[in-house]
């Protein structure tokens, strides 16, 4: 279904091509029909066979079925800011905020903004504009696509007080920097790289002894510890260690919609919530609906993928390869990764169907688009992030791609 202007634009373009003599006049209708978009949104659903669980270019976490249903329900008029019993205005997003409080009892205050970067900007603006943020040189990270945390923080008018070195920072470095200008100490989780060798960093528990608020950017949105990701910091542990505020993303290991979480001290969170900038960072009803459903519902697809048993992935890969009679397809063991969203360096045993590299383009541009990863001249379709009910669709896509290439 397309609106009139969209159809008209396509027809006009086809007529223009005919005027330029690129196509014959009698081909205008066919050319226009061929150029019509498949739907009013150009975003396409894709099959993530890359083996990267949280792929930023693929929209990070896919929503769970209950979150999708909640988004659809909230899309119309909804009681997002109204109490239906009293008929009066109610706190916006109270359901999602309550669900966050239940999920992280250590957080007396909770607030939600558009993404992790927005959460940091709000904290820096409200607590440190015109003052200093103390941060280790080893934690001045680039998030991705050229965006750097130091530049983001300085854009708020806060000054960065860098301490320590790239590989080692001690409690005494922080202690020497604390002064009347300190807004807060920032602890950033290096979520997309690993430093090894002669290194040391200071724990939140030790930083919390210095008498100024500690803000911890844990990145991934892991709310409580999970044995699958032993090195990944979580919100509950970080708050219990003494952080005044934790910031995190909603669409990484939380497995929900793009959002930024601010969890922690009730008074601090209230200051952030009342800051004028908060209004510019507020989330819409769709995000609130998806976030609440993710928190209250069954484990989202991100965790289903993280917990998938290698033996089962192997069986699926073998079945898929068997279904590809005339294609050069082999079953191969691979290492999947969590991705930019967390747990850098961690590899998850996984299984893939290995195909000729030339199938990468036709698979990517087919329907549905299937994205694998190319390794040593072969295209690997890693099944860890592929929902099992899509295996048949993937087999059909591979057969079609093999025929046409
Ligand atoms: C991902 C990440 C961010 C940015 O979060 P967005 O939700 O992408 O804005 C900030 N800090 C850390 C440590 C991260 O991992």
mmCIF file of C-alpha atoms and ligand atoms in Angstrom:
data_model
loop_
_atom_site.group_PDB
_atom_site.id
_atom_site.type_symbol
_atom_site.label_atom_id
_atom_site.label_comp_id
_atom_site.label_asym_id
_atom_site.label_seq_id
_atom_site.Cartn_x
_atom_site.Cartn_y
_atom_site.Cartn_z
ATOM 1 C CA UNK A 1 0.000 0.000 0.000
ATOM 2 C CA UNK A 2 1.461 3.324 -1.073
ATOM 3 C CA UNK A 3 0.191 6.888 -0.899
ATOM 4 C CA UNK A 4 -0.548 8.934 -4.032
ATOM 5 C CA UNK A 5 2.615 11.086 -3.942
ATOM 6 C CA UNK A 6 4.842 7.997 -3.741
ATOM 7 C CA UNK A 7 3.088 6.351 -6.735
ATOM 8 C CA UNK A 8 3.122 9.611 -8.695
ATOM 9 C CA UNK A 9 6.855 10.051 -8.158
ATOM 10 C CA UNK A 10 7.541 6.594 -9.564
ATOM 11 C CA UNK A 11 5.272 7.167 -12.599
ATOM 12 C CA UNK A 12 6.826 10.591 -13.235
ATOM 13 C CA UNK A 13 10.299 9.093 -13.127
ATOM 14 C CA UNK A 14 9.290 6.414 -15.674
ATOM 15 C CA UNK A 15 7.760 9.073 -17.965
ATOM 16 C CA UNK A 16 10.913 11.140 -17.666
ATOM 17 C CA UNK A 17 12.962 8.136 -18.752
ATOM 18 C CA UNK A 18 10.704 7.730 -21.782
ATOM 19 C CA UNK A 19 11.111 11.428 -22.667
ATOM 20 C CA UNK A 20 14.880 11.002 -22.522
ATOM 21 C CA UNK A 21 14.514 8.031 -24.856
ATOM 22 C CA UNK A 22 15.875 5.551 -22.310
ATOM 23 C CA UNK A 23 12.735 3.418 -22.614
ATOM 24 C CA UNK A 24 9.983 3.193 -25.219
ATOM 25 C CA UNK A 25 6.712 5.018 -24.435
ATOM 26 C CA UNK A 26 4.800 1.738 -24.260
ATOM 27 C CA UNK A 27 7.220 0.526 -21.568
ATOM 28 C CA UNK A 28 6.351 3.323 -19.138
ATOM 29 C CA UNK A 29 3.677 1.350 -17.256
ATOM 30 C CA UNK A 30 5.890 -1.708 -16.833
ATOM 31 C CA UNK A 31 8.907 0.365 -15.819
ATOM 32 C CA UNK A 32 6.821 2.195 -13.228
ATOM 33 C CA UNK A 33 5.398 -1.066 -11.877
ATOM 34 C CA UNK A 34 8.894 -2.550 -11.633
ATOM 35 C CA UNK A 35 10.197 0.509 -9.801
ATOM 36 C CA UNK A 36 7.387 0.603 -7.239
ATOM 37 C CA UNK A 37 8.743 0.028 -3.730
ATOM 38 C CA UNK A 38 7.523 -3.156 -2.040
ATOM 39 C CA UNK A 39 5.869 -1.164 0.714
ATOM 40 C CA UNK A 40 5.662 2.301 2.241
ATOM 41 C CA UNK A 41 8.769 1.712 4.389
ATOM 42 C CA UNK A 42 12.072 0.977 2.725
ATOM 43 C CA UNK A 43 13.410 -0.847 5.798
ATOM 44 C CA UNK A 44 13.617 -4.554 5.078
ATOM 45 C CA UNK A 45 13.592 -7.416 7.502
ATOM 46 C CA UNK A 46 16.770 -9.490 7.102
ATOM 47 C CA UNK A 47 17.998 -12.887 8.275
ATOM 48 C CA UNK A 48 21.034 -12.428 10.521
ATOM 49 C CA UNK A 49 23.297 -15.371 9.683
ATOM 50 C CA UNK A 50 26.447 -13.369 10.476
ATOM 51 C CA UNK A 51 27.059 -15.035 13.837
ATOM 52 C CA UNK A 52 27.176 -11.569 15.422
ATOM 53 C CA UNK A 53 24.382 -11.558 17.977
ATOM 54 C CA UNK A 54 24.144 -7.767 18.363
ATOM 55 C CA UNK A 55 24.958 -6.283 14.965
ATOM 56 C CA UNK A 56 24.641 -2.498 14.972
ATOM 57 C CA UNK A 57 24.175 -2.343 11.199
ATOM 58 C CA UNK A 58 21.286 -4.807 11.534
ATOM 59 C CA UNK A 59 19.497 -2.850 14.248
ATOM 60 C CA UNK A 60 21.071 -4.637 17.243
ATOM 61 C CA UNK A 61 18.506 -6.616 19.286
ATOM 62 C CA UNK A 62 15.467 -7.993 17.463
ATOM 63 C CA UNK A 63 12.304 -7.474 19.516
ATOM 64 C CA UNK A 64 10.600 -10.438 21.130
ATOM 65 C CA UNK A 65 7.117 -11.421 19.899
ATOM 66 C CA UNK A 66 5.511 -9.952 23.048
ATOM 67 C CA UNK A 67 7.381 -6.676 22.540
ATOM 68 C CA UNK A 68 6.261 -6.530 18.908
ATOM 69 C CA UNK A 69 2.653 -7.125 19.996
ATOM 70 C CA UNK A 70 2.993 -4.369 22.608
ATOM 71 C CA UNK A 71 4.322 -1.951 19.983
ATOM 72 C CA UNK A 72 1.398 -2.686 17.688
ATOM 73 C CA UNK A 73 -1.085 -2.142 20.516
ATOM 74 C CA UNK A 74 0.549 1.112 21.640
ATOM 75 C CA UNK A 75 0.706 2.462 18.099
ATOM 76 C CA UNK A 76 -2.805 3.875 18.208
ATOM 77 C CA UNK A 77 -4.182 6.147 20.888
ATOM 78 C CA UNK A 78 -2.981 4.854 24.221
ATOM 79 C CA UNK A 79 -3.068 5.764 27.918
ATOM 80 C CA UNK A 80 0.662 6.531 27.942
ATOM 81 C CA UNK A 81 0.103 9.680 30.018
ATOM 82 C CA UNK A 82 -3.418 9.236 31.373
ATOM 83 C CA UNK A 83 -4.890 7.378 34.333
ATOM 84 C CA UNK A 84 -8.077 5.813 32.981
ATOM 85 C CA UNK A 85 -9.579 5.468 36.480
ATOM 86 C CA UNK A 86 -9.290 9.091 37.509
ATOM 87 C CA UNK A 87 -9.319 10.569 34.032
ATOM 88 C CA UNK A 88 -6.284 12.654 34.981
ATOM 89 C CA UNK A 89 -2.791 12.965 33.682
ATOM 90 C CA UNK A 90 -0.503 10.159 34.866
ATOM 91 C CA UNK A 91 3.250 9.656 34.870
ATOM 92 C CA UNK A 92 4.387 8.931 31.341
ATOM 93 C CA UNK A 93 5.749 5.439 30.877
ATOM 94 C CA UNK A 94 4.959 4.363 34.456
ATOM 95 C CA UNK A 95 4.509 0.718 33.370
ATOM 96 C CA UNK A 96 7.974 0.521 31.822
ATOM 97 C CA UNK A 97 9.530 2.336 34.771
ATOM 98 C CA UNK A 98 7.844 -0.022 37.252
ATOM 99 C CA UNK A 99 9.095 -3.013 35.275
ATOM 100 C CA UNK A 100 12.637 -1.587 35.410
ATOM 101 C CA UNK A 101 12.365 -1.106 39.173
ATOM 102 C CA UNK A 102 11.228 -4.706 39.583
ATOM 103 C CA UNK A 103 14.081 -5.925 37.378
ATOM 104 C CA UNK A 104 16.693 -3.877 39.269
ATOM 105 C CA UNK A 105 15.628 -3.567 42.922
ATOM 106 C CA UNK A 106 18.954 -1.872 43.714
ATOM 107 C CA UNK A 107 17.836 1.141 41.647
ATOM 108 C CA UNK A 108 15.713 3.491 43.750
ATOM 109 C CA UNK A 109 15.360 5.828 40.781
ATOM 110 C CA UNK A 110 14.838 4.889 37.124
ATOM 111 C CA UNK A 111 14.497 6.968 33.977
ATOM 112 C CA UNK A 112 14.473 6.148 30.262
ATOM 113 C CA UNK A 113 15.835 8.235 27.371
ATOM 114 C CA UNK A 114 16.477 7.619 23.686
ATOM 115 C CA UNK A 115 19.736 5.674 23.833
ATOM 116 C CA UNK A 116 22.853 5.084 25.871
ATOM 117 C CA UNK A 117 24.523 8.198 24.501
ATOM 118 C CA UNK A 118 21.521 10.313 25.520
ATOM 119 C CA UNK A 119 21.681 8.870 29.033
ATOM 120 C CA UNK A 120 25.312 9.985 29.318
ATOM 121 C CA UNK A 121 24.584 13.419 27.866
ATOM 122 C CA UNK A 122 21.759 13.953 30.339
ATOM 123 C CA UNK A 123 23.907 12.872 33.279
ATOM 124 C CA UNK A 124 26.823 15.049 32.155
ATOM 125 C CA UNK A 125 24.624 18.085 31.507
ATOM 126 C CA UNK A 126 22.642 17.872 34.724
ATOM 127 C CA UNK A 127 25.507 16.929 37.041
ATOM 128 C CA UNK A 128 28.679 18.338 35.499
ATOM 129 C CA UNK A 129 28.031 21.201 33.023
ATOM 130 C CA UNK A 130 30.690 23.838 33.724
ATOM 131 C CA UNK A 131 32.411 21.395 36.067
ATOM 132 C CA UNK A 132 34.676 18.360 35.745
ATOM 133 C CA UNK A 133 34.106 14.729 34.921
ATOM 134 C CA UNK A 134 36.989 12.584 36.122
ATOM 135 C CA UNK A 135 37.675 9.680 33.794
ATOM 136 C CA UNK A 136 40.514 7.231 33.184
ATOM 137 C CA UNK A 137 42.522 7.632 29.955
ATOM 138 C CA UNK A 138 41.943 3.934 29.353
ATOM 139 C CA UNK A 139 38.196 4.496 29.146
ATOM 140 C CA UNK A 140 37.965 7.316 26.611
ATOM 141 C CA UNK A 141 36.388 5.120 23.976
ATOM 142 C CA UNK A 142 34.932 5.458 20.515
ATOM 143 C CA UNK A 143 31.467 3.889 20.421
ATOM 144 C CA UNK A 144 31.282 3.397 16.658
ATOM 145 C CA UNK A 145 30.750 5.278 13.373
ATOM 146 C CA UNK A 146 33.299 7.873 14.526
ATOM 147 C CA UNK A 147 31.409 8.847 17.701
ATOM 148 C CA UNK A 148 33.749 9.336 20.635
ATOM 149 C CA UNK A 149 32.695 9.458 24.242
ATOM 150 C CA UNK A 150 35.057 12.342 25.161
ATOM 151 C CA UNK A 151 33.604 14.561 22.423
ATOM 152 C CA UNK A 152 30.071 13.615 23.435
ATOM 153 C CA UNK A 153 30.721 14.520 27.063
ATOM 154 C CA UNK A 154 32.482 17.798 26.231
ATOM 155 C CA UNK A 155 29.561 18.814 24.018
ATOM 156 C CA UNK A 156 27.553 19.240 27.238
ATOM 157 C CA UNK A 157 29.856 21.937 28.591
ATOM 158 C CA UNK A 158 31.483 19.601 31.094
ATOM 159 C CA UNK A 159 35.289 19.477 31.228
ATOM 160 C CA UNK A 160 37.044 16.131 31.146
ATOM 161 C CA UNK A 161 39.670 15.595 33.790
ATOM 162 C CA UNK A 162 41.661 12.673 32.418
ATOM 163 C CA UNK A 163 43.559 10.546 34.894
ATOM 164 C CA UNK A 164 45.972 7.618 34.660
ATOM 165 C CA UNK A 165 47.306 6.161 31.421
ATOM 166 C CA UNK A 166 45.945 4.060 28.587
ATOM 167 C CA UNK A 167 46.818 0.797 30.303
ATOM 168 C CA UNK A 168 46.961 1.598 33.998
ATOM 169 C CA UNK A 169 44.991 3.853 36.310
ATOM 170 C CA UNK A 170 45.106 3.702 40.122
ATOM 171 C CA UNK A 171 42.748 4.879 42.857
ATOM 172 C CA UNK A 172 45.322 7.501 43.832
ATOM 173 C CA UNK A 173 45.058 9.035 40.329
ATOM 174 C CA UNK A 174 41.352 9.585 40.834
ATOM 175 C CA UNK A 175 41.798 10.754 44.432
ATOM 176 C CA UNK A 176 44.332 13.401 43.359
ATOM 177 C CA UNK A 177 41.899 14.781 40.788
ATOM 178 C CA UNK A 178 38.852 15.104 43.075
ATOM 179 C CA UNK A 179 38.184 18.697 44.070
ATOM 180 C CA UNK A 180 35.548 21.405 44.386
ATOM 181 C CA UNK A 181 34.979 21.361 40.601
ATOM 182 C CA UNK A 182 34.248 17.653 40.401
ATOM 183 C CA UNK A 183 30.804 16.857 38.997
ATOM 184 C CA UNK A 184 31.271 13.121 39.093
ATOM 185 C CA UNK A 185 33.672 10.281 38.423
ATOM 186 C CA UNK A 186 32.812 8.403 35.244
ATOM 187 C CA UNK A 187 33.545 4.703 34.865
ATOM 188 C CA UNK A 188 33.125 3.434 31.290
ATOM 189 C CA UNK A 189 32.948 -0.222 30.343
ATOM 190 C CA UNK A 190 35.231 -0.872 27.361
ATOM 191 C CA UNK A 191 32.447 -2.761 25.602
ATOM 192 C CA UNK A 192 34.008 -3.189 22.172
ATOM 193 C CA UNK A 193 37.680 -3.948 22.855
ATOM 194 C CA UNK A 194 39.955 -5.725 25.298
ATOM 195 C CA UNK A 195 43.174 -4.412 26.836
ATOM 196 C CA UNK A 196 45.502 -7.103 28.052
ATOM 197 C CA UNK A 197 48.999 -7.329 29.465
ATOM 198 C CA UNK A 198 50.326 -4.810 32.001
ATOM 199 C CA UNK A 199 46.988 -3.257 32.919
ATOM 200 C CA UNK A 200 45.035 -2.128 35.929
ATOM 201 C CA UNK A 201 41.786 -0.297 36.446
ATOM 202 C CA UNK A 202 39.869 0.775 39.528
ATOM 203 C CA UNK A 203 36.624 -0.889 40.589
ATOM 204 C CA UNK A 204 33.444 1.032 41.201
ATOM 205 C CA UNK A 205 33.536 -0.089 44.854
ATOM 206 C CA UNK A 206 36.884 1.662 45.358
ATOM 207 C CA UNK A 207 35.861 4.766 43.398
ATOM 208 C CA UNK A 208 32.758 5.023 45.573
ATOM 209 C CA UNK A 209 34.987 5.674 48.619
ATOM 210 C CA UNK A 210 36.180 9.012 47.222
ATOM 211 C CA UNK A 211 33.141 11.008 48.341
ATOM 212 C CA UNK A 212 31.852 12.119 44.930
ATOM 213 C CA UNK A 213 29.143 10.462 42.811
ATOM 214 C CA UNK A 214 30.299 7.627 40.558
ATOM 215 C CA UNK A 215 28.466 7.305 37.250
ATOM 216 C CA UNK A 216 29.035 3.940 35.576
ATOM 217 C CA UNK A 217 28.365 3.531 31.864
ATOM 218 C CA UNK A 218 28.003 -0.264 31.665
ATOM 219 C CA UNK A 219 26.975 -0.105 28.009
ATOM 220 C CA UNK A 220 25.233 -3.383 27.414
ATOM 221 C CA UNK A 221 22.160 -3.150 29.653
ATOM 222 C CA UNK A 222 22.788 -6.451 31.398
ATOM 223 C CA UNK A 223 20.601 -5.940 34.471
ATOM 224 C CA UNK A 224 21.811 -8.791 36.685
ATOM 225 C CA UNK A 225 24.873 -11.073 36.492
ATOM 226 C CA UNK A 226 24.702 -13.987 34.062
ATOM 227 C CA UNK A 227 27.148 -16.925 34.153
ATOM 228 C CA UNK A 228 27.211 -16.998 30.352
ATOM 229 C CA UNK A 229 28.938 -13.594 30.311
ATOM 230 C CA UNK A 230 31.094 -13.617 33.450
ATOM 231 C CA UNK A 231 33.132 -10.519 32.544
ATOM 232 C CA UNK A 232 30.230 -8.315 31.546
ATOM 233 C CA UNK A 233 29.302 -5.694 34.164
ATOM 234 C CA UNK A 234 25.633 -5.628 35.208
ATOM 235 C CA UNK A 235 23.456 -2.896 36.664
ATOM 236 C CA UNK A 236 22.587 -4.591 39.973
ATOM 237 C CA UNK A 237 26.168 -5.447 40.905
ATOM 238 C CA UNK A 238 27.427 -2.014 39.847
ATOM 239 C CA UNK A 239 24.806 -0.224 41.970
ATOM 240 C CA UNK A 240 25.433 -2.495 44.934
ATOM 241 C CA UNK A 241 29.144 -1.688 44.614
ATOM 242 C CA UNK A 242 28.292 1.946 45.220
ATOM 243 C CA UNK A 243 27.667 3.596 41.846
ATOM 244 C CA UNK A 244 25.305 6.550 42.218
ATOM 245 C CA UNK A 245 24.078 6.133 38.671
ATOM 246 C CA UNK A 246 24.296 3.469 35.989
ATOM 247 C CA UNK A 247 23.722 4.224 32.300
ATOM 248 C CA UNK A 248 23.082 1.546 29.674
ATOM 249 C CA UNK A 249 21.457 0.801 26.330
ATOM 250 C CA UNK A 250 18.116 -0.938 25.841
ATOM 251 C CA UNK A 251 18.929 -2.682 22.569
ATOM 252 C CA UNK A 252 22.099 -4.558 23.489
ATOM 253 C CA UNK A 253 22.087 -7.366 26.079
ATOM 254 C CA UNK A 254 18.746 -6.236 27.481
ATOM 255 C CA UNK A 255 17.351 -7.409 24.150
ATOM 256 C CA UNK A 256 14.801 -4.619 23.830
ATOM 257 C CA UNK A 257 14.184 -1.445 21.836
ATOM 258 C CA UNK A 258 16.724 1.332 21.359
ATOM 259 C CA UNK A 259 16.655 3.202 24.650
ATOM 260 C CA UNK A 260 18.962 4.618 27.297
ATOM 261 C CA UNK A 261 18.517 3.545 30.894
ATOM 262 C CA UNK A 262 19.412 5.680 33.905
ATOM 263 C CA UNK A 263 19.289 3.703 37.142
ATOM 264 C CA UNK A 264 20.358 4.648 40.629
ATOM 265 C CA UNK A 265 20.064 7.154 43.435
ATOM 266 C CA UNK A 266 16.483 8.471 43.631
ATOM 267 C CA UNK A 267 17.440 12.140 44.115
ATOM 268 C CA UNK A 268 19.999 12.129 41.312
ATOM 269 C CA UNK A 269 17.597 10.452 38.882
ATOM 270 C CA UNK A 270 14.895 12.964 39.828
ATOM 271 C CA UNK A 271 17.311 15.824 39.067
ATOM 272 C CA UNK A 272 17.937 14.325 35.635
ATOM 273 C CA UNK A 273 14.238 13.780 35.029
ATOM 274 C CA UNK A 274 13.417 17.423 35.875
ATOM 275 C CA UNK A 275 16.274 18.879 33.786
ATOM 276 C CA UNK A 276 14.999 20.809 30.718
ATOM 277 C CA UNK A 277 17.124 18.629 28.417
ATOM 278 C CA UNK A 278 15.201 15.542 29.565
ATOM 279 C CA UNK A 279 12.222 16.656 27.481
ATOM 280 C CA UNK A 280 14.351 16.593 24.337
ATOM 281 C CA UNK A 281 15.530 13.066 25.052
ATOM 282 C CA UNK A 282 12.237 11.505 26.043
ATOM 283 C CA UNK A 283 11.150 8.254 24.451
ATOM 284 C CA UNK A 284 7.959 7.660 22.561
ATOM 285 C CA UNK A 285 5.105 5.346 23.457
ATOM 286 C CA UNK A 286 6.362 2.597 21.116
ATOM 287 C CA UNK A 287 9.678 2.411 22.949
ATOM 288 C CA UNK A 288 7.986 2.373 26.340
ATOM 289 C CA UNK A 289 5.670 -0.421 25.216
ATOM 290 C CA UNK A 290 8.489 -2.544 23.810
ATOM 291 C CA UNK A 291 10.735 -1.948 26.814
ATOM 292 C CA UNK A 292 8.073 -2.942 29.349
ATOM 293 C CA UNK A 293 7.111 -6.057 27.379
ATOM 294 C CA UNK A 294 10.771 -7.046 27.022
ATOM 295 C CA UNK A 295 11.286 -6.711 30.779
ATOM 296 C CA UNK A 296 8.115 -8.558 31.786
ATOM 297 C CA UNK A 297 8.016 -11.138 28.994
ATOM 298 C CA UNK A 298 9.928 -14.340 28.242
ATOM 299 C CA UNK A 299 13.619 -14.215 27.305
ATOM 300 C CA UNK A 300 14.016 -12.106 24.168
ATOM 301 C CA UNK A 301 15.545 -13.456 20.918
ATOM 302 C CA UNK A 302 18.965 -12.041 21.851
ATOM 303 C CA UNK A 303 19.148 -14.420 24.811
ATOM 304 C CA UNK A 304 17.633 -17.312 22.899
ATOM 305 C CA UNK A 305 20.516 -16.832 20.442
ATOM 306 C CA UNK A 306 23.129 -16.479 23.196
ATOM 307 C CA UNK A 307 21.926 -19.644 24.932
ATOM 308 C CA UNK A 308 21.445 -21.787 21.809
ATOM 309 C CA UNK A 309 23.122 -25.189 22.336
ATOM 310 C CA UNK A 310 25.959 -25.856 19.849
ATOM 311 C CA UNK A 311 24.773 -29.473 19.376
ATOM 312 C CA UNK A 312 21.402 -28.236 18.171
ATOM 313 C CA UNK A 313 22.968 -25.633 15.898
ATOM 314 C CA UNK A 314 25.029 -28.433 14.383
ATOM 315 C CA UNK A 315 21.958 -30.594 13.718
ATOM 316 C CA UNK A 316 20.246 -27.650 12.038
ATOM 317 C CA UNK A 317 23.322 -26.892 9.931
ATOM 318 C CA UNK A 318 23.454 -30.531 8.801
ATOM 319 C CA UNK A 319 19.776 -30.514 7.894
ATOM 320 C CA UNK A 320 20.187 -27.278 5.998
ATOM 321 C CA UNK A 321 23.197 -28.581 4.056
ATOM 322 C CA UNK A 322 21.278 -31.791 3.239
ATOM 323 C CA UNK A 323 18.441 -29.710 1.829
ATOM 324 C CA UNK A 324 20.886 -28.059 -0.595
ATOM 325 C CA UNK A 325 21.480 -31.023 -2.913
ATOM 326 C CA UNK A 326 22.901 -29.222 -5.913
ATOM 327 C CA UNK A 327 24.814 -26.556 -4.024
ATOM 328 C CA UNK A 328 28.421 -26.773 -2.819
ATOM 329 C CA UNK A 329 27.438 -26.681 0.870
ATOM 330 C CA UNK A 330 29.449 -27.934 3.838
ATOM 331 C CA UNK A 331 28.833 -27.929 7.555
ATOM 332 C CA UNK A 332 31.471 -26.128 9.547
ATOM 333 C CA UNK A 333 32.169 -25.216 13.153
ATOM 334 C CA UNK A 334 32.447 -21.463 13.775
ATOM 335 C CA UNK A 335 32.878 -18.930 16.543
ATOM 336 C CA UNK A 336 29.985 -16.547 17.005
ATOM 337 C CA UNK A 337 30.410 -13.302 18.966
ATOM 338 C CA UNK A 338 28.160 -11.078 21.039
ATOM 339 C CA UNK A 339 29.092 -8.047 18.947
ATOM 340 C CA UNK A 340 29.437 -4.303 19.570
ATOM 341 C CA UNK A 341 26.889 -4.574 22.353
ATOM 342 C CA UNK A 342 29.079 -6.303 24.877
ATOM 343 C CA UNK A 343 31.323 -9.150 25.996
ATOM 344 C CA UNK A 344 34.317 -8.267 23.781
ATOM 345 C CA UNK A 345 36.640 -11.175 23.139
ATOM 346 C CA UNK A 346 34.056 -13.812 24.086
ATOM 347 C CA UNK A 347 33.521 -16.517 21.471
ATOM 348 C CA UNK A 348 30.472 -18.778 21.407
ATOM 349 C CA UNK A 349 30.813 -22.142 19.689
ATOM 350 C CA UNK A 350 28.493 -22.152 16.733
ATOM 351 C CA UNK A 351 27.766 -24.017 13.489
ATOM 352 C CA UNK A 352 27.342 -22.786 9.970
ATOM 353 C CA UNK A 353 26.699 -23.888 6.425
ATOM 354 C CA UNK A 354 29.659 -22.922 4.292
ATOM 355 C CA UNK A 355 28.868 -21.859 0.708
ATOM 356 C CA UNK A 356 30.732 -20.442 -2.291
ATOM 357 C CA UNK A 357 31.562 -16.783 -1.668
ATOM 358 C CA UNK A 358 29.820 -15.674 -4.868
ATOM 359 C CA UNK A 359 26.451 -16.389 -3.238
ATOM 360 C CA UNK A 360 26.945 -13.505 -0.787
ATOM 361 C CA UNK A 361 25.557 -10.804 -3.087
ATOM 362 C CA UNK A 362 22.485 -12.671 -4.409
ATOM 363 C CA UNK A 363 21.632 -13.782 -0.870
ATOM 364 C CA UNK A 364 21.994 -10.256 0.462
ATOM 365 C CA UNK A 365 19.767 -8.804 -2.232
ATOM 366 C CA UNK A 366 17.191 -11.614 -2.299
ATOM 367 C CA UNK A 367 13.898 -11.840 -0.439
ATOM 368 C CA UNK A 368 14.307 -12.208 2.442
ATOM 369 C CA UNK A 369 17.847 -10.819 2.423
ATOM 370 C CA UNK A 370 20.151 -13.362 4.096
ATOM 371 C CA UNK A 371 23.403 -12.005 5.559
ATOM 372 C CA UNK A 372 26.275 -14.323 6.295
ATOM 373 C CA UNK A 373 29.947 -13.553 6.769
ATOM 374 C CA UNK A 374 32.807 -14.205 4.387
ATOM 375 C CA UNK A 375 35.773 -16.059 5.815
ATOM 376 C CA UNK A 376 38.709 -17.440 3.854
ATOM 377 C CA UNK A 377 36.895 -17.354 0.544
ATOM 378 C CA UNK A 378 33.708 -19.020 1.787
ATOM 379 C CA UNK A 379 30.347 -17.580 2.750
ATOM 380 C CA UNK A 380 29.354 -18.840 6.197
ATOM 381 C CA UNK A 381 25.697 -18.870 7.220
ATOM 382 C CA UNK A 382 26.009 -19.091 11.000
ATOM 383 C CA UNK A 383 22.800 -20.395 12.553
ATOM 384 C CA UNK A 384 23.199 -19.006 16.083
ATOM 385 C CA UNK A 385 21.099 -15.893 15.434
ATOM 386 C CA UNK A 386 18.726 -17.462 12.905
ATOM 387 C CA UNK A 387 15.379 -18.439 14.446
ATOM 388 C CA UNK A 388 14.881 -22.176 13.667
ATOM 389 C CA UNK A 389 11.548 -21.510 11.957
ATOM 390 C CA UNK A 390 13.464 -19.585 9.275
ATOM 391 C CA UNK A 391 15.682 -22.541 8.289
ATOM 392 C CA UNK A 392 13.386 -23.506 5.392
ATOM 393 C CA UNK A 393 13.291 -19.929 4.120
ATOM 394 C CA UNK A 394 17.108 -19.793 4.270
ATOM 395 C CA UNK A 395 17.355 -23.068 2.305
ATOM 396 C CA UNK A 396 14.975 -21.706 -0.336
ATOM 397 C CA UNK A 397 16.947 -18.452 -0.532
ATOM 398 C CA UNK A 398 20.230 -20.338 -1.018
ATOM 399 C CA UNK A 399 18.749 -22.539 -3.777
ATOM 400 C CA UNK A 400 17.438 -19.460 -5.554
ATOM 401 C CA UNK A 401 20.738 -17.591 -5.182
ATOM 402 C CA UNK A 402 22.653 -20.619 -6.520
ATOM 403 C CA UNK A 403 20.375 -20.797 -9.588
ATOM 404 C CA UNK A 404 20.740 -17.137 -10.449
ATOM 405 C CA UNK A 405 24.483 -16.739 -9.918
HETATM 406 C C1 LIG B 1 26.941 1.122 23.195
HETATM 407 C C2 LIG B 1 27.599 1.963 24.207
HETATM 408 C C3 LIG B 1 27.281 3.327 24.321
HETATM 409 C C4 LIG B 1 26.301 3.997 23.390
HETATM 410 O O1 LIG B 1 25.003 3.519 23.576
HETATM 411 P P1 LIG B 1 23.903 3.794 22.439
HETATM 412 O O2 LIG B 1 22.669 3.134 23.004
HETATM 413 O O3 LIG B 1 24.415 3.198 21.193
HETATM 414 O O4 LIG B 1 23.748 5.265 22.337
HETATM 415 C C5 LIG B 1 27.901 4.066 25.293
HETATM 416 N N1 LIG B 1 28.804 3.492 26.121
HETATM 417 C C6 LIG B 1 29.116 2.189 26.056
HETATM 418 C C7 LIG B 1 30.109 1.629 27.008
HETATM 419 C C8 LIG B 1 28.530 1.380 25.095
HETATM 420 O O5 LIG B 1 28.845 0.081 25.024
#
